[in-house]
Backbone as a printed PyTorch tensor [residue, N CA C, xyz], in Angstrom:
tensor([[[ 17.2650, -23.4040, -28.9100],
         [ 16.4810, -22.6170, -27.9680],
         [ 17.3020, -21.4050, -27.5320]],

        [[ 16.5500, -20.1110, -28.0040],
         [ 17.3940, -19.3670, -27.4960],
         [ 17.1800, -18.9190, -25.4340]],

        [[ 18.2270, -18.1270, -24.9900],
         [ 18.7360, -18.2660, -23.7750],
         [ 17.5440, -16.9660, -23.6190]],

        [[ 17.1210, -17.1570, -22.5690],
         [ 15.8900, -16.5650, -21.9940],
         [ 16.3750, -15.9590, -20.9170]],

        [[ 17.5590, -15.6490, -20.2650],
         [ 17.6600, -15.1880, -18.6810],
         [ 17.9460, -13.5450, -19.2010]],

        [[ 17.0910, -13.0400, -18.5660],
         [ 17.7060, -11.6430, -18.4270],
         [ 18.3520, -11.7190, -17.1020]],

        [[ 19.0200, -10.3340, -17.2470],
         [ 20.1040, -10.1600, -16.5450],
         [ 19.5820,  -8.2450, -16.1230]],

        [[ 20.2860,  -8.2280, -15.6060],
         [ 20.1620,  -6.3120, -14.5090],
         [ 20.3190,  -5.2760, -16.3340]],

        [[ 21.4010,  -5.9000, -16.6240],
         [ 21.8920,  -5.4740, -18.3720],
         [ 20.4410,  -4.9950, -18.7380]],

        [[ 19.8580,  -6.6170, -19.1180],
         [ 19.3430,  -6.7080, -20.2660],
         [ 17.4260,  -5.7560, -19.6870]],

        [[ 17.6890,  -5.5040, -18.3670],
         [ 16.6090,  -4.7520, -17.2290],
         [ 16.5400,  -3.3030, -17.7460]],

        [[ 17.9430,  -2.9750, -17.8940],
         [ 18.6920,  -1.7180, -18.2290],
         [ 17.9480,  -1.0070, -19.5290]],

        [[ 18.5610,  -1.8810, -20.5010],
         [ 18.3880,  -2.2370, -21.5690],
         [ 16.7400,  -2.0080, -22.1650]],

        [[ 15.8120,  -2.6870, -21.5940],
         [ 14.7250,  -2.4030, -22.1990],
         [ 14.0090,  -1.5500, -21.1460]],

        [[ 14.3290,  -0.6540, -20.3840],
         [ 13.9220,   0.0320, -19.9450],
         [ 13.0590,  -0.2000, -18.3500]],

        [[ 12.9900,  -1.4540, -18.3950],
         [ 12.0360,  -2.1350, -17.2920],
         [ 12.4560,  -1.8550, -16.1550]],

        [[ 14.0100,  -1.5750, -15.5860],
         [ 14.8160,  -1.5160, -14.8750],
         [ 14.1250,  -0.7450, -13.9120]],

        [[ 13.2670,   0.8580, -14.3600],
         [ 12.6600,   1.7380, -13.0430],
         [ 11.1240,   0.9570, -13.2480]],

        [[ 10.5860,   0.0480, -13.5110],
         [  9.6650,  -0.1310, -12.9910],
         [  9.5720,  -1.0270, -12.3640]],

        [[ 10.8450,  -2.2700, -12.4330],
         [ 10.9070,  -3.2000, -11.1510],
         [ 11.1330,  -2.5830, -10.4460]],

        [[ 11.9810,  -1.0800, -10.1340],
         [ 12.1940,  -0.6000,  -8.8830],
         [ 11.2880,  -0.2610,  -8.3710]],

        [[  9.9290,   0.3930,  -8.7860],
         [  9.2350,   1.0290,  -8.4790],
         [  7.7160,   0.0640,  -7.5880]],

        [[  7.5990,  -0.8040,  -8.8950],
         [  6.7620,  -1.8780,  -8.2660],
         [  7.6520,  -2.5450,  -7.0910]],

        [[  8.9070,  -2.8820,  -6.5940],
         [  9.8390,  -3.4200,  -5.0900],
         [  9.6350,  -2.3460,  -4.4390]],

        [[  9.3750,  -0.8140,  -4.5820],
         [  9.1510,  -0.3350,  -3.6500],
         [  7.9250,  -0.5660,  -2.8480]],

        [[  7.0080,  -0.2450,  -4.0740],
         [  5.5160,  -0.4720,  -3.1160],
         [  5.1450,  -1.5540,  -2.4160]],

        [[  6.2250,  -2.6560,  -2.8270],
         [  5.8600,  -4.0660,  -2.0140],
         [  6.9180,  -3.7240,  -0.6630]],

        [[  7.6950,  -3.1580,  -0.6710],
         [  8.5470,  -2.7740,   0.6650],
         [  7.4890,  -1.9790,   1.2810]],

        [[  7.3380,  -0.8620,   0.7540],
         [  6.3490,   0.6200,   1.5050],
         [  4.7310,  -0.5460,   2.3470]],

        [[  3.8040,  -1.4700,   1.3430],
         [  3.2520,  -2.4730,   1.6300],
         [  3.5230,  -3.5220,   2.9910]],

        [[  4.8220,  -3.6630,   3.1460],
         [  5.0620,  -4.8270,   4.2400],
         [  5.6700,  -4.2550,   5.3610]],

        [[  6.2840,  -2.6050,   4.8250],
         [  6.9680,  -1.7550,   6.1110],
         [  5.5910,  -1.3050,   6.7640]],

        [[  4.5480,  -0.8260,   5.9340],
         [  3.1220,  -0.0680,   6.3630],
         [  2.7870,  -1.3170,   7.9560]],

        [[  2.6930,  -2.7310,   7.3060],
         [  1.7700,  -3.6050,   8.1990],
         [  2.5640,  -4.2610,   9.1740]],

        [[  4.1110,  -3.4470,   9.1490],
         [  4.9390,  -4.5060,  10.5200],
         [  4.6400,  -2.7710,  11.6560]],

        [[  4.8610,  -1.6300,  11.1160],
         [  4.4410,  -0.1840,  11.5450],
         [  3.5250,  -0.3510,  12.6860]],

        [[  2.4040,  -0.4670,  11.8770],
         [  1.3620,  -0.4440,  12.5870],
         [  0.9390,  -1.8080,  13.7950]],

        [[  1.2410,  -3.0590,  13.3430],
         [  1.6350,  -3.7720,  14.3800],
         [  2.3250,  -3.6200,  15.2760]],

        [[  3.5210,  -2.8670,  15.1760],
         [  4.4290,  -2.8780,  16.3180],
         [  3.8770,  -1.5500,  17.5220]],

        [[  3.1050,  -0.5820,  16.4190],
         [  2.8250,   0.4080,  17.3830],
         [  1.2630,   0.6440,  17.8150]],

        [[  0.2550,  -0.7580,  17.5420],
         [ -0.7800,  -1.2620,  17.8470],
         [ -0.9430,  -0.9750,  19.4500]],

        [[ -0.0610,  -1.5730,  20.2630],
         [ -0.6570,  -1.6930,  21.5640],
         [ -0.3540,  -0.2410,  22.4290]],

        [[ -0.0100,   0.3110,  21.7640],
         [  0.3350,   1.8010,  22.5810],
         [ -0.8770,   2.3920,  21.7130]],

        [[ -1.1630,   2.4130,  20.5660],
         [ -2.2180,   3.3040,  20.0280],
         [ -3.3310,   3.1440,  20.7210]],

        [[ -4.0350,   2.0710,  20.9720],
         [ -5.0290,   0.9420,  21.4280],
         [ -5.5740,   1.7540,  22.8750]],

        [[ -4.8570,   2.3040,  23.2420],
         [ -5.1140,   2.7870,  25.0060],
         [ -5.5700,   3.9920,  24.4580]],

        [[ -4.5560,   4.9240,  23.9080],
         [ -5.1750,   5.8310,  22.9380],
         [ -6.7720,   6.1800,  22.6200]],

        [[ -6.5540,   5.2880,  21.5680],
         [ -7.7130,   5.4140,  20.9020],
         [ -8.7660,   5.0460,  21.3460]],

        [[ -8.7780,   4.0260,  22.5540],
         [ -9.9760,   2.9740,  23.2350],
         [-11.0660,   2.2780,  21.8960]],

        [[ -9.8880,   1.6320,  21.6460],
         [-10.6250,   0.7290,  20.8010],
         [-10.0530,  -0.7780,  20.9590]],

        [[-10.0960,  -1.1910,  22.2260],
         [ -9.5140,  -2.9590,  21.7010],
         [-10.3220,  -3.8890,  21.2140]],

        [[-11.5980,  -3.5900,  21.3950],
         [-12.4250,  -5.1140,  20.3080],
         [-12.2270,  -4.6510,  18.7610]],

        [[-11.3280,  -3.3860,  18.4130],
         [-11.4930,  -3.0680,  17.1750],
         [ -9.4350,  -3.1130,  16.2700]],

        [[ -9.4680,  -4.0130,  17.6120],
         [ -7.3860,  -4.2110,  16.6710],
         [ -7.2270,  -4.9210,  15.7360]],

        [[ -8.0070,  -6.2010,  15.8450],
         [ -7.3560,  -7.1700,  14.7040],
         [ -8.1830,  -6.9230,  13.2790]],

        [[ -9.3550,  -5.5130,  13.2880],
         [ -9.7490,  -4.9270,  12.3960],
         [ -8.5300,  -4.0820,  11.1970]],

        [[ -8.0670,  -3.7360,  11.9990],
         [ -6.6880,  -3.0750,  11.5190],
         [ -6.1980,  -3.6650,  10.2460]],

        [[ -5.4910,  -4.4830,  10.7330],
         [ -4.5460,  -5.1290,   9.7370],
         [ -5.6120,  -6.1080,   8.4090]],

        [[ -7.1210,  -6.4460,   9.1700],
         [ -7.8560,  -6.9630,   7.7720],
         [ -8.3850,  -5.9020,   7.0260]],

        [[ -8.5100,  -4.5520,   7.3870],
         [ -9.4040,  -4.0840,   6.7600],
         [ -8.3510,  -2.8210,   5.4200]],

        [[ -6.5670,  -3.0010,   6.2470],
         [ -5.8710,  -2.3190,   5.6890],
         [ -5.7870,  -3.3480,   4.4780]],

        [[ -5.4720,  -5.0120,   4.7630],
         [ -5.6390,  -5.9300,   3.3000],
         [ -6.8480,  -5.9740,   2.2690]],

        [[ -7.6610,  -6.1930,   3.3570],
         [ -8.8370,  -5.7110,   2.4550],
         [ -8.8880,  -4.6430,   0.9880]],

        [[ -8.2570,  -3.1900,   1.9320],
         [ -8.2450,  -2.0510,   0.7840],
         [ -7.3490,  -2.2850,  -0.2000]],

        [[ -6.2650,  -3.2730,  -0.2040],
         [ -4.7600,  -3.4610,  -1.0020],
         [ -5.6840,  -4.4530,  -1.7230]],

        [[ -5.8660,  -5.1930,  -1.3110],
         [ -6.7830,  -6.3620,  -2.5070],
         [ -7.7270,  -5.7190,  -3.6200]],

        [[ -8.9130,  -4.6550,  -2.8630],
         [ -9.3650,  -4.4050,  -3.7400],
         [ -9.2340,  -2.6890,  -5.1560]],

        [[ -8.1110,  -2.5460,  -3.9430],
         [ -6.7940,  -1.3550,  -4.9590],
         [ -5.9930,  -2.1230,  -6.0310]],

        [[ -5.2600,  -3.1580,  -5.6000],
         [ -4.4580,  -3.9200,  -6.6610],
         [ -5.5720,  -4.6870,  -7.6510]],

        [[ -6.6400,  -5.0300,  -7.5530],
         [ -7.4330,  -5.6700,  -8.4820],
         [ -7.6680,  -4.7240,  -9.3390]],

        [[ -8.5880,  -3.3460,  -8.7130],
         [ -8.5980,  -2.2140,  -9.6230],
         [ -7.8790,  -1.5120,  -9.8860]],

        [[ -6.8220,  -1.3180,  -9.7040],
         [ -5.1010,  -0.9430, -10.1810],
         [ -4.8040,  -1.7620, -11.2500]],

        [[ -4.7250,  -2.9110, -11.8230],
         [ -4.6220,  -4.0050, -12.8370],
         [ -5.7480,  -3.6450, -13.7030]],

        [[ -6.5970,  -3.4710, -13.4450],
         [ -7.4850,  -3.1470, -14.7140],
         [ -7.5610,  -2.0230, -15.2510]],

        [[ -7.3540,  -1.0890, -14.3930],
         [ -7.4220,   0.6420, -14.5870],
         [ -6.1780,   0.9320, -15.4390]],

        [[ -5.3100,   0.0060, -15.5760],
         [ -4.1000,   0.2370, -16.1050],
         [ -3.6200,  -0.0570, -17.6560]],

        [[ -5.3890,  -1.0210, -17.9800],
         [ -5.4370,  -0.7890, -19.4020],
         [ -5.9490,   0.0240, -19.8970]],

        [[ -6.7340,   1.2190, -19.0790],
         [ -7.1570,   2.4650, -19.8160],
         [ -6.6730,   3.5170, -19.3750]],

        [[ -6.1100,   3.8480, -18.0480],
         [ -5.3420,   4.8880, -17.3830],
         [ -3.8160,   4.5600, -17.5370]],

        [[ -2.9410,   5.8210, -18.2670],
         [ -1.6670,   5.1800, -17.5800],
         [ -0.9090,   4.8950, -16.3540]],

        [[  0.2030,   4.3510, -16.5620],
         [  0.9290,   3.7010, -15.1870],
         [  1.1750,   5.1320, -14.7800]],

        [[  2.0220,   5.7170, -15.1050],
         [  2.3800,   6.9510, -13.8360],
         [  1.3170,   7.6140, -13.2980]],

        [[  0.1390,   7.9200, -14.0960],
         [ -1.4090,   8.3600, -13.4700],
         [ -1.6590,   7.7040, -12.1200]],

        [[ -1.8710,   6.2130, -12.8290],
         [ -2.3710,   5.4660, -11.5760],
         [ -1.7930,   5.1540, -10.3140]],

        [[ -0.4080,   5.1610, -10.8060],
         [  0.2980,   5.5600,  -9.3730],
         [  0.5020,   6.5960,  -8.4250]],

        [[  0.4970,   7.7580,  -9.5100],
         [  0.3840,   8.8950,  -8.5920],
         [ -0.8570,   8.8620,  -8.0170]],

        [[ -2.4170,   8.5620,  -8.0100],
         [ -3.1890,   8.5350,  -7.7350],
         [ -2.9450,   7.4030,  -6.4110]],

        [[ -2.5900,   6.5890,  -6.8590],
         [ -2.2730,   5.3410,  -5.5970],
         [ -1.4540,   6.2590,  -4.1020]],

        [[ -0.6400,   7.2170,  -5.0350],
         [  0.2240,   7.5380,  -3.9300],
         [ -0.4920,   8.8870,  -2.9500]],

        [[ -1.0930,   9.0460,  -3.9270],
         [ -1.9950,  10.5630,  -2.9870],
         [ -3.0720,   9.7820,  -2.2060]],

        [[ -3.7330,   8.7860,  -2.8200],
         [ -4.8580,   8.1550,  -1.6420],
         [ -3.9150,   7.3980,  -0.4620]],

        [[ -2.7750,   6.9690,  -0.3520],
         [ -1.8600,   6.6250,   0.5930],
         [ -1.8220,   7.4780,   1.3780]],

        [[ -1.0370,   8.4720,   1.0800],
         [ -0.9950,   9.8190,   1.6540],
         [ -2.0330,  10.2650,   2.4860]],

        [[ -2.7640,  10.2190,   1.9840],
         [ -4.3690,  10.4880,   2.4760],
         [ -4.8880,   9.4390,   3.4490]],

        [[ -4.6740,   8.4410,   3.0250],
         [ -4.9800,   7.5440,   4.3980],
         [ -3.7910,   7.3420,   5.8160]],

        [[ -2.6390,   7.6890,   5.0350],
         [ -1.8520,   8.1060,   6.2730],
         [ -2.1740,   9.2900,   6.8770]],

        [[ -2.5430,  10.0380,   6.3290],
         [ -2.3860,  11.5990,   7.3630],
         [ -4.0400,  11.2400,   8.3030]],

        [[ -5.2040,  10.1200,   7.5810],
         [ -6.2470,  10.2460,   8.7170],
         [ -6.1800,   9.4660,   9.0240]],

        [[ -4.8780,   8.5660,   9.2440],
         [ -4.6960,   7.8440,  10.3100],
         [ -3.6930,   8.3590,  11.8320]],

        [[ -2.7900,   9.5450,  10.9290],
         [ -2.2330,   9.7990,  11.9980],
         [ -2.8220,  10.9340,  12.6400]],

        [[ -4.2080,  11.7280,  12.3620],
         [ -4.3710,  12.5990,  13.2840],
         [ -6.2500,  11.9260,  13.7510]],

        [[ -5.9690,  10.3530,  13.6860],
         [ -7.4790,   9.9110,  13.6360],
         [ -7.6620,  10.3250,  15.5250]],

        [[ -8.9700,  10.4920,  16.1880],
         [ -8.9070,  10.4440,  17.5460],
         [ -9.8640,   9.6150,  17.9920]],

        [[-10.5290,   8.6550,  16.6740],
         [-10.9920,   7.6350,  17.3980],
         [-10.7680,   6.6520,  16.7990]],

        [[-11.0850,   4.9100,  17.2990],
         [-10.7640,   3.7460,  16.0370],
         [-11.4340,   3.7150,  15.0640]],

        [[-12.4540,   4.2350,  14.6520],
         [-13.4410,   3.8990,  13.5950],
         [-12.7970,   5.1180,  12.2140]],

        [[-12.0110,   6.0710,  12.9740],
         [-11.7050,   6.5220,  12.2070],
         [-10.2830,   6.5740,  11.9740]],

        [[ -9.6430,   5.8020,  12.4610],
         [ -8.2820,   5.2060,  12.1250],
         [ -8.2520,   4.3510,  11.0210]],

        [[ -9.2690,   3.3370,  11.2970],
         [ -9.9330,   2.0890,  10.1560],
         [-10.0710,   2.4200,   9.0000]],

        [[-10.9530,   3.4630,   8.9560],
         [-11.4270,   4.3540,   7.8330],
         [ -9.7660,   4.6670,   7.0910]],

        [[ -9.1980,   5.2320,   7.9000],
         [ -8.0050,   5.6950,   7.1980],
         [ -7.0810,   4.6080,   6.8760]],

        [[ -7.0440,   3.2420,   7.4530],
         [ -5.8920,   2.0980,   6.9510],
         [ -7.0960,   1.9850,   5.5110]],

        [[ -7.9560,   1.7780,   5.4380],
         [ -8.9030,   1.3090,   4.1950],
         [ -8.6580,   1.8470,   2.8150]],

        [[ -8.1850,   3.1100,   3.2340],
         [ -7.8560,   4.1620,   1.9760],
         [ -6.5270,   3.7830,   2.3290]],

        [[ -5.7800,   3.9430,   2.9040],
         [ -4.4420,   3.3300,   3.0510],
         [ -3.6600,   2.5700,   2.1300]],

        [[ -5.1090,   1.1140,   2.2990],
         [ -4.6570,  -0.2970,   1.8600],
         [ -4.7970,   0.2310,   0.0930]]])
């Protein structure tokens, strides 16, 4: 049986090396996005006057990641990877900037959705 462990080398080696980095980022950028916005939830909240609309937040930002990563996986057998990411990264972009100049909750939401 031959020895099956890759190693950082053998990462190197076949090239895979920047796309584990790349896919660990978006799962960092992913889990930094939803501790963010939790932590700065209850100061926005007065803000925005939206509290029956908080724990919308964080489902509706998973929501959009669920149904981005489903169609991200499929799009990726006919679009290429750097396409689809750059595309991933401009609708991010885009849902960050109308989240940060949103002035009400419905349209904060709107913006974690494209976000997610």
């Amino acid at each position: 049986m031959a020895n099956s462990r890759v190693d950082w080398r053998g990462l190197w080696a076949s090239g895979d090396l920047a796309r584990f980095c790349f896919i660990s980022l978006g799962i960092l950028l992913h889990a930094t996005n939803e501790t963010m916005v939790a932590t700065v939830m209850p100061a926005m909240v007065g803000e925005l006057a939206g509290v029956q609309l908080v724990g919308w937040s964080l489902a509706i930002y998973e929501l959009g990641a669920i149904v981005a990563g489903a169609a991200a996986g499929r799009l990726v057998s006919y679009v290429a990877l750097r396409s689809n990411m750059m595309v991933a990264a401009l609708l991010y972009a885009a849902g960050a900037l109308i989240c940060a100049t949103a002035p009400s909750m419905p349209l904060f939401l709107a913006g974690r959705l494209v976000e997610g």
